[in-house]
Coordinates of C-alpha atoms and ligand atoms in Angstrom, one line a residue:
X1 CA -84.1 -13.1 -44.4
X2 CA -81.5 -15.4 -42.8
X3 CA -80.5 -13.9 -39.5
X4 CA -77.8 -14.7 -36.9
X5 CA -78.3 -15.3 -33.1
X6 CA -75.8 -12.9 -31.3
X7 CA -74.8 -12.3 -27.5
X8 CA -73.6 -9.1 -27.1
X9 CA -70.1 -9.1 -24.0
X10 CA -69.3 -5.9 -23.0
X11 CA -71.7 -2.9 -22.2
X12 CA -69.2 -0.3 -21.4
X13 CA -68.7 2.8 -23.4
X14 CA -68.4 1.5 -26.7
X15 CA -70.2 -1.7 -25.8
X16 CA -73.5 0.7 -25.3
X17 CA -72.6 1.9 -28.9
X18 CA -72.6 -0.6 -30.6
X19 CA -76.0 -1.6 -28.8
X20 CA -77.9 1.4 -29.6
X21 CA -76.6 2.5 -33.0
X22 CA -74.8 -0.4 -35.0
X23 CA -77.0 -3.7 -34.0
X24 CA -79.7 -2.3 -34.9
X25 CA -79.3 -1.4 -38.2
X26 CA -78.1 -5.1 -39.3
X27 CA -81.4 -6.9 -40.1
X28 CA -78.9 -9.6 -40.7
X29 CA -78.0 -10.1 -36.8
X30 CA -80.7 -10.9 -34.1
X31 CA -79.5 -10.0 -30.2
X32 CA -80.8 -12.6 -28.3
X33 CA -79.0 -12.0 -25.0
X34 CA -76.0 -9.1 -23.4
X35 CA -73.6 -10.2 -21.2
X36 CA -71.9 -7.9 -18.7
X37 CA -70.8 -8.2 -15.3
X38 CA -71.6 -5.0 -14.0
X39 CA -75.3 -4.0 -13.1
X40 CA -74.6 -0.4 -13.6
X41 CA -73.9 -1.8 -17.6
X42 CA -77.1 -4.0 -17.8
X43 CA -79.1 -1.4 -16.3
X44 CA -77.9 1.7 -18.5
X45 CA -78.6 -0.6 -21.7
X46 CA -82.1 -1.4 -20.4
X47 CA -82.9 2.4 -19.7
X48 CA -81.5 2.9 -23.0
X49 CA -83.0 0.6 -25.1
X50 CA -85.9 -0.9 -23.1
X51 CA -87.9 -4.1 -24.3
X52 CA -85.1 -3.8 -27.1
X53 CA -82.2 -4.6 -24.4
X54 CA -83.3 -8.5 -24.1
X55 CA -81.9 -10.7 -22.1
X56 CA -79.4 -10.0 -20.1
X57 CA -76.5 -11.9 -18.1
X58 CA -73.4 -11.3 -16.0
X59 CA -71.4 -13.8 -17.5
X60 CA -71.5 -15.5 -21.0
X61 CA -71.4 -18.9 -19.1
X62 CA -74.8 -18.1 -17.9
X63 CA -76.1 -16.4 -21.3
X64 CA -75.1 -19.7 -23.3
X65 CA -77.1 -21.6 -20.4
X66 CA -80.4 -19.3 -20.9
X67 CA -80.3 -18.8 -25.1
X68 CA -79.7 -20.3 -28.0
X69 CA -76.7 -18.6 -30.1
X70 CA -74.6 -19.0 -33.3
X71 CA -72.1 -16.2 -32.3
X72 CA -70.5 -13.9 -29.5
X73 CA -69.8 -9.8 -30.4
X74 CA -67.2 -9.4 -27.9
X75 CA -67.5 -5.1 -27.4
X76 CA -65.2 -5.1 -24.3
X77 CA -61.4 -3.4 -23.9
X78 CA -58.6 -5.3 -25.1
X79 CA -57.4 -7.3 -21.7
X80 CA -60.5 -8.7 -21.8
X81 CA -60.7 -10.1 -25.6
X82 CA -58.8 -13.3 -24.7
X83 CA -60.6 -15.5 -21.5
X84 CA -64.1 -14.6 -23.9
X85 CA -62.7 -14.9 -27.3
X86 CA -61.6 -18.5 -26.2
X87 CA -65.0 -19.5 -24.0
X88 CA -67.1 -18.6 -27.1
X89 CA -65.1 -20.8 -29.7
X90 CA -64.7 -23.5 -27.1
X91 CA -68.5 -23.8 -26.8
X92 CA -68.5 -23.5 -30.6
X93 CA -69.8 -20.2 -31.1
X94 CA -68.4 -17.9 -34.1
X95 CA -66.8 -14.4 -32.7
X96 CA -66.5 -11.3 -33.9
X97 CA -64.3 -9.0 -31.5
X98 CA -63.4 -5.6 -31.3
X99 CA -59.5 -4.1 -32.0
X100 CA -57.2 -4.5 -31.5
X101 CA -57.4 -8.6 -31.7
X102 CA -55.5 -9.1 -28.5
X103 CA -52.6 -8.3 -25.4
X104 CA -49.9 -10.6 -27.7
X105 CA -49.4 -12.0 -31.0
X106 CA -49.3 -15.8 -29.6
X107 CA -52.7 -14.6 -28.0
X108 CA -54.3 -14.1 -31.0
X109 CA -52.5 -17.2 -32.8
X110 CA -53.8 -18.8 -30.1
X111 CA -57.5 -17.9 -30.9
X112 CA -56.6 -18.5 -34.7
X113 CA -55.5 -22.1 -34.2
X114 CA -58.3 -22.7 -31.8
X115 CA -61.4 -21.1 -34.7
X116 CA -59.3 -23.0 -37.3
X117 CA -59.7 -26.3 -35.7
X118 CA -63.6 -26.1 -34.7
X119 CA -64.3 -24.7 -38.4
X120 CA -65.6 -21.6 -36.6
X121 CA -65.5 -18.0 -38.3
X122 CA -63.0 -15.8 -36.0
X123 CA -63.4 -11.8 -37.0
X124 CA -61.8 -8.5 -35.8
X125 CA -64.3 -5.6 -36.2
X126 CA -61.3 -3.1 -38.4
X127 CA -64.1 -0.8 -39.3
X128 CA -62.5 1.5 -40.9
X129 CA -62.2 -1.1 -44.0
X130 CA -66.0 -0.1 -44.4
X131 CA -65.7 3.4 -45.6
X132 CA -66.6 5.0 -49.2
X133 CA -63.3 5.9 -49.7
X134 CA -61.0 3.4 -48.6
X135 CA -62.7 1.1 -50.8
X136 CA -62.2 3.5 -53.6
X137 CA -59.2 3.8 -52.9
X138 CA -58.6 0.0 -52.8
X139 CA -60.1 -0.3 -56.3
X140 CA -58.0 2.5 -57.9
X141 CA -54.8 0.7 -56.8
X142 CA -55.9 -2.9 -57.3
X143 CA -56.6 -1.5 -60.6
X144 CA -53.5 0.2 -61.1
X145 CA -55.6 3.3 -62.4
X146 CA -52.1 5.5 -61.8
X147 CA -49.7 2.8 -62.2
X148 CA -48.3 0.8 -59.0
X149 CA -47.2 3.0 -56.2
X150 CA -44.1 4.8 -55.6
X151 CA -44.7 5.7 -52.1
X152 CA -47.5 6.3 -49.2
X153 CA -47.7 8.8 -46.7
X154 CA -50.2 9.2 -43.8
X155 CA -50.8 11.7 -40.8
X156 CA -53.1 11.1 -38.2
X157 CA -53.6 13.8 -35.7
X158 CA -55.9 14.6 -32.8
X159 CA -56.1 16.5 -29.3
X160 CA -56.7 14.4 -27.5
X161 CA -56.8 16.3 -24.6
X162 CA -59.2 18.8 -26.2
X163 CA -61.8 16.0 -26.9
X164 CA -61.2 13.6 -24.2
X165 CA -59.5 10.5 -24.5
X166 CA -60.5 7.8 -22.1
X167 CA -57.7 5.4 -21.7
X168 CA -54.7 7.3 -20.9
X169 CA -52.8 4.3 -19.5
X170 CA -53.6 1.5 -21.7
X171 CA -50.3 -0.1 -23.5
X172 CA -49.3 2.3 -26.4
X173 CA -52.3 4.2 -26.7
X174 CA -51.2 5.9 -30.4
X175 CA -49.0 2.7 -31.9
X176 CA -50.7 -0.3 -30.2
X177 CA -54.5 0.9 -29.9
X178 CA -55.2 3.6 -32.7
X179 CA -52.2 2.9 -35.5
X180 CA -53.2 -0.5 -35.9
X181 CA -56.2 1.3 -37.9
X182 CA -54.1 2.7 -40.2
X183 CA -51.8 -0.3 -40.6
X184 CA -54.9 -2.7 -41.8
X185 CA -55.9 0.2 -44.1
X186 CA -52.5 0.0 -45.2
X187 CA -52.8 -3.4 -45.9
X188 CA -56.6 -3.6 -47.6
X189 CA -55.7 -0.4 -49.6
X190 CA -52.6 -1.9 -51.0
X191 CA -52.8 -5.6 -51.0
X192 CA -49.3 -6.0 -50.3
X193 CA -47.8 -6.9 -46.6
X194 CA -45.4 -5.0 -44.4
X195 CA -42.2 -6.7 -44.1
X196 CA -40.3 -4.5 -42.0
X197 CA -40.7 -1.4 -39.5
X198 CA -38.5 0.8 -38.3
X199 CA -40.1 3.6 -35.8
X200 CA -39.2 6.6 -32.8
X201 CA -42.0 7.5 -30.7
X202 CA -42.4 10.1 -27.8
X203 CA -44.6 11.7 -25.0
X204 CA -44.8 15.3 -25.7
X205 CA -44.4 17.7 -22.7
X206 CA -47.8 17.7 -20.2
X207 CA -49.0 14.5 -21.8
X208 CA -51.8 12.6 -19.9
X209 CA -50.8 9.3 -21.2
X210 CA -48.9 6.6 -19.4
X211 CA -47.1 5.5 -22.7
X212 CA -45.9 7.8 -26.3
X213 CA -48.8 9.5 -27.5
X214 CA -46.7 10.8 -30.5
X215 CA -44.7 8.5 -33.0
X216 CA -42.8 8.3 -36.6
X217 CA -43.2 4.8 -38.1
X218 CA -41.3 3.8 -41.8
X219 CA -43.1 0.7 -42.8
X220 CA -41.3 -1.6 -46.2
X221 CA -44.2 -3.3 -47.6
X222 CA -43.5 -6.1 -50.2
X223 CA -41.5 -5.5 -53.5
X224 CA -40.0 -2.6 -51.1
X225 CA -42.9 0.1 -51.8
X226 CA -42.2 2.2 -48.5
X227 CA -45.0 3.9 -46.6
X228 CA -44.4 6.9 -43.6
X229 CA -46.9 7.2 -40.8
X230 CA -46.4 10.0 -38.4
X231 CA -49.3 10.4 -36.0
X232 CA -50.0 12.1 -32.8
X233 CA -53.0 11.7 -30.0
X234 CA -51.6 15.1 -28.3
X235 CA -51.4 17.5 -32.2
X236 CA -51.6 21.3 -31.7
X237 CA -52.6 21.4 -35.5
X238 CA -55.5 20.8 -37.7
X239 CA -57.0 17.6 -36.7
X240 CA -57.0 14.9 -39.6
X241 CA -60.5 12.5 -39.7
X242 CA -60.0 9.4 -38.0
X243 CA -58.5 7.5 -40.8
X244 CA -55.8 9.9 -41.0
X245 CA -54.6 12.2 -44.2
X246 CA -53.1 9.6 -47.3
X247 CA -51.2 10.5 -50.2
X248 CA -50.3 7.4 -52.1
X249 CA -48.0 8.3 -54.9
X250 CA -48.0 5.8 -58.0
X251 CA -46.1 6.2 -61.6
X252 CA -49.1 9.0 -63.1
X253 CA -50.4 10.7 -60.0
X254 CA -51.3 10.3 -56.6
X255 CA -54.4 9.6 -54.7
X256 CA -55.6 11.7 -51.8
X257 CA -58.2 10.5 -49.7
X258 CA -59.4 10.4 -46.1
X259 CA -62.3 8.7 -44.4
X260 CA -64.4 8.7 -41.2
X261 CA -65.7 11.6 -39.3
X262 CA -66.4 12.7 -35.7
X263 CA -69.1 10.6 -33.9
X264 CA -72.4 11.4 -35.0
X265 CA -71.1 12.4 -39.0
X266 CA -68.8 9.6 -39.7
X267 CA -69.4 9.7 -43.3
X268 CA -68.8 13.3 -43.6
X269 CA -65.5 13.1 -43.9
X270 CA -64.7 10.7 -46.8
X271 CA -63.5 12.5 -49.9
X272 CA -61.0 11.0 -52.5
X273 CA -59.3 12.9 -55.6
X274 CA -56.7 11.8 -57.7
X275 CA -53.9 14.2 -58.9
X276 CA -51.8 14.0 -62.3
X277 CA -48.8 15.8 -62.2
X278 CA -49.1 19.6 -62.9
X279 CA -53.4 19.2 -62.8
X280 CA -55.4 20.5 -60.3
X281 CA -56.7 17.7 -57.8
X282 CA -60.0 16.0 -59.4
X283 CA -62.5 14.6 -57.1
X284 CA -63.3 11.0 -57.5
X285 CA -67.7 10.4 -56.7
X286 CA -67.7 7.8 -54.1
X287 CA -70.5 5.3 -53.8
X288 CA -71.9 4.7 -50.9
X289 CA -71.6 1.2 -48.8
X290 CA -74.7 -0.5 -47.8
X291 CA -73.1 -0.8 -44.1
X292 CA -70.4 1.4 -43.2
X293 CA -67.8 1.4 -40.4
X294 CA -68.9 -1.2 -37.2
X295 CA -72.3 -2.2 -39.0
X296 CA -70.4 -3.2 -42.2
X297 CA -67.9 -5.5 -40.0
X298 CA -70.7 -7.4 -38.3
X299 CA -72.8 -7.2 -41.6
X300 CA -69.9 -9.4 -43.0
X301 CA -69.5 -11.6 -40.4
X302 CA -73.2 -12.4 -40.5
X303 CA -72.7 -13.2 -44.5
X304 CA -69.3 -15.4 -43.4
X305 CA -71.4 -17.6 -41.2
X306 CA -74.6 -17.6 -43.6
X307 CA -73.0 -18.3 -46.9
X308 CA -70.0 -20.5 -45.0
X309 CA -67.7 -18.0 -46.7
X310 CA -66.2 -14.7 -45.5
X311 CA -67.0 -12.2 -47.8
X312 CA -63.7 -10.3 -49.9
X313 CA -62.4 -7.7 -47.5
X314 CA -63.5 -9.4 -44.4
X315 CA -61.4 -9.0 -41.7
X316 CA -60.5 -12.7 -40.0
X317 CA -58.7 -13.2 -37.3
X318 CA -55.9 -15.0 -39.2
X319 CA -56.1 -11.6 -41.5
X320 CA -55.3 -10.1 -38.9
X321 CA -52.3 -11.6 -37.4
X322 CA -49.9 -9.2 -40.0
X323 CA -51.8 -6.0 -39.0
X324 CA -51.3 -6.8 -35.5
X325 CA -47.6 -7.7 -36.1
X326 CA -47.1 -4.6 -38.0
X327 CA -47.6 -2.7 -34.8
X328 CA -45.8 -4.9 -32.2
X329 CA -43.4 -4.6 -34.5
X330 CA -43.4 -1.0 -34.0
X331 CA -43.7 -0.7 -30.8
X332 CA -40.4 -3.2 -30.4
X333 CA -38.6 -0.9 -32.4
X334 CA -39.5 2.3 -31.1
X335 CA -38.4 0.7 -27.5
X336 CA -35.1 0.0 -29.4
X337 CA -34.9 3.7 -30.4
X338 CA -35.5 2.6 -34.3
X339 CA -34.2 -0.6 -34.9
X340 CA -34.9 -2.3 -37.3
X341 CA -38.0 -5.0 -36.9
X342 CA -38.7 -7.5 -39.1
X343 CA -42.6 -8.7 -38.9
X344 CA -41.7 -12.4 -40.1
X345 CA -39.9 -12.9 -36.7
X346 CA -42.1 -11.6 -34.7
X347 CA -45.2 -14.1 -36.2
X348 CA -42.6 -17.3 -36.2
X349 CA -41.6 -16.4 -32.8
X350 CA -45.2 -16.2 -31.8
X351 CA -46.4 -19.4 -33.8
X352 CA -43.8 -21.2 -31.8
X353 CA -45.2 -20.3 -28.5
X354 CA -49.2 -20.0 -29.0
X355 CA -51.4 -19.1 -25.8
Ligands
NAD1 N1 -63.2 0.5 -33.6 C1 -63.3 1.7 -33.1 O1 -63.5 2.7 -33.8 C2 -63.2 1.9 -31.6 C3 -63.5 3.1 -31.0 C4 -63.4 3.2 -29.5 C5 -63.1 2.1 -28.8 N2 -62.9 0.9 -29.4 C6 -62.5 -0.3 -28.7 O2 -63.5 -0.6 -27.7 C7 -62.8 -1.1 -26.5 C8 -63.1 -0.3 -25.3 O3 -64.3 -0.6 -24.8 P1 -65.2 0.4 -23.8 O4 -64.9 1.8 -24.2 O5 -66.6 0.0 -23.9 O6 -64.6 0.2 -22.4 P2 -65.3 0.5 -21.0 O7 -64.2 0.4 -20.0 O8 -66.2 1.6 -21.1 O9 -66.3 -0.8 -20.8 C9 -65.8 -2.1 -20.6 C10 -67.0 -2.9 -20.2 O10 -66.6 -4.3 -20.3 C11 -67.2 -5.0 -19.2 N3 -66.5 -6.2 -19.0 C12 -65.3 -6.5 -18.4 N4 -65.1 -7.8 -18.4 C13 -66.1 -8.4 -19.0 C14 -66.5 -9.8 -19.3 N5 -65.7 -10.8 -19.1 N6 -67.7 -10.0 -19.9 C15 -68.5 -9.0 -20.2 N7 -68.2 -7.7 -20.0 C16 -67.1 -7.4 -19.4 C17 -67.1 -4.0 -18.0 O11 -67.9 -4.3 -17.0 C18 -67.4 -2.7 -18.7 O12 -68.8 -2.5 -18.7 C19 -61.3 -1.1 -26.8 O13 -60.9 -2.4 -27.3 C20 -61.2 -0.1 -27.9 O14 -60.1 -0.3 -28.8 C21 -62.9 0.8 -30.8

């Protein structure tokens, strides 16, 4: 089998997860070198996965000197997407980088404009896309199995205090870092775009975070189908799975579904049922997806640069741009007390000023 030649950047927490328990299951992808400038990283990776670790670098200038590669996995926080984003397409390597895409919307323009004009695939791994149910539940609407949808509503809630959350003071840890999720589910579920947001967010009493951990979000999507998202890192009820709790209401029913478990039972959690009105709820049998969550974003990207085509559902960077306006957007109009944001401004205002 075809494989690609990957560097891993970024051996931190989630960096060391995707090295021991996602890479490895993608015969597609070949590690041939990990990048990270800290020798406490490089050292817990080689503990962890011995010969297995390969190569490994303090800087992806010095990887890129020592190996031969077709693409760059970049598994680091945010802030740091951009400088190796940008160094990996500049020395013509494809990238596949974790979410959220970037700081800023001309950021990630930026790096759309820049993969665009080396011919170079550009992904963001939105894992969540790769789950049992959301896919189901992308076929029963594409399908119109219940008619088009009326309406969507979805709760996401966690304690985060109770499980430990580990960046309390990034930038808008609930709209910014974990809704932006949602908002691409949103978009792959439905196939329609938001066009405007209008949203309130807050920091409940004793919160640990830095910005609102707890936010109401009204999103129009195209032909004016409106979705609610209400969602709360700091919830002293029943904790949803990680894709949140959706009811997405259409002319003969609604489907219910929710996807992604806790770490170590990820697909425990994806059910789907569809409900006629005055019927009990009826389960919906969900096939399974040859590589879920992380593994089935880099599986993809490996087929993208194999077959020179991203494969349907693929997350690209340019994709991305809407989900990642969806949330600025939010996060403009919850700092405007619910104003109302139109996402169209926000990208033209961006594409005007790329970085
Ligand atoms: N998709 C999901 O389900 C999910 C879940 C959790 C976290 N995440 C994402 O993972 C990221 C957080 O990463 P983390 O938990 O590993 O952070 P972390 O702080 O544990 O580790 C960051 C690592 O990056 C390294 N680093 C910094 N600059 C670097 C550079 N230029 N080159 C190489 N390495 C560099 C640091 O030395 C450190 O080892 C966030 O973007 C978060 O949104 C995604």
């Amino acid at each position: 089998m075809e494989r690609i030649r990957l560097i891993q950047v970024g051996l931190g927490f989630w960096g060391t997860s995707w090295a021991t328990e996602v890479l490895p299951t993608v015969p597609s992808v070949e590690v041939v070198a990990r990048v990270d400038p800290d020798p406490a990283a490089r050292a817990r990776i080689r503990e962890r996965l011995g010969a297995a670790a390969g190569a490994l670098f303090a800087s992806l200038a010095e990887a890129r000197r020592a190996v031969e590669a077709d693409a760059v996995l970049a598994s680091l926080p945010t802030n740091h997407h951009v400088p190796v984003c940008r160094e990996a397409l500049e020395a013509g390597l494809h990238v596949l980088t974790e979410k959220p895409f970037a700081p800023s919307l001309s950021e990630a323009i930026g790096l759309v404009r820049l993969a665009t004009e080396r011919g170079l695939v550009l992904g963001v791994s939105q894992n969540y896309r790769y789950y049992p149910a959301a896919r189901r539940a992308a076929a029963l609407v594409g399908q119109g199995v219940l008619g088009a949808p009326i309406s969507v509503a979805i709760d996401f809630r966690r304690d985060a205090v109770a499980e430990g959350h580990r960046y309390p003071d990034i930038p808008d840890p609930l709209l910014a870092d974990m809704a932006i999720h949602h908002v691409d589910l949103l978009r792959f579920v439905l196939g329609r775009e938001p066009v405007e947001v209008i949203a309130r967010s807050w920091n409940p009493p004793g919160s640990p975070f830095r910005d609102d951990a707890s936010a109401a979000v009204l999103l129009v999507l195209e032909g004016g189908l409106v979705a609610s998202w209400r969602g709360s890192w700091l919830s002293r009820g029943p904790a949803t799975p990680w894709a949140g709790d959706w009811v997405i209401e259409a002319e003969a029913g609604q489907i219910e579904w929710t996807c992604r478990g806790n770490a170590g039972a990820r697909l425990s959690a994806d059910r789907l049922a569809i409900r006629r009105p005055g019927e009990p709820a009826e389960p919906v049998p969900l096939e399974p997806v040859p590589f879920p969550d992380r593994a089935g974003t880099i599986a993809a990207f490996a087929e993208a640069i194999l077959a020179g085509e991203p494969p349907a559902g693929f997350p690209t960077g340019a994709d991305n741009l809407a989900s990642l306006a969806t949330v600025a957007a939010a996060v403009r109009s919850a700092a405007r007390g619910g104003a109302r944001v139109r996402i169209a401004e926000l990208l033209e205002a961006a594409a005007d000023r790329p970085r």
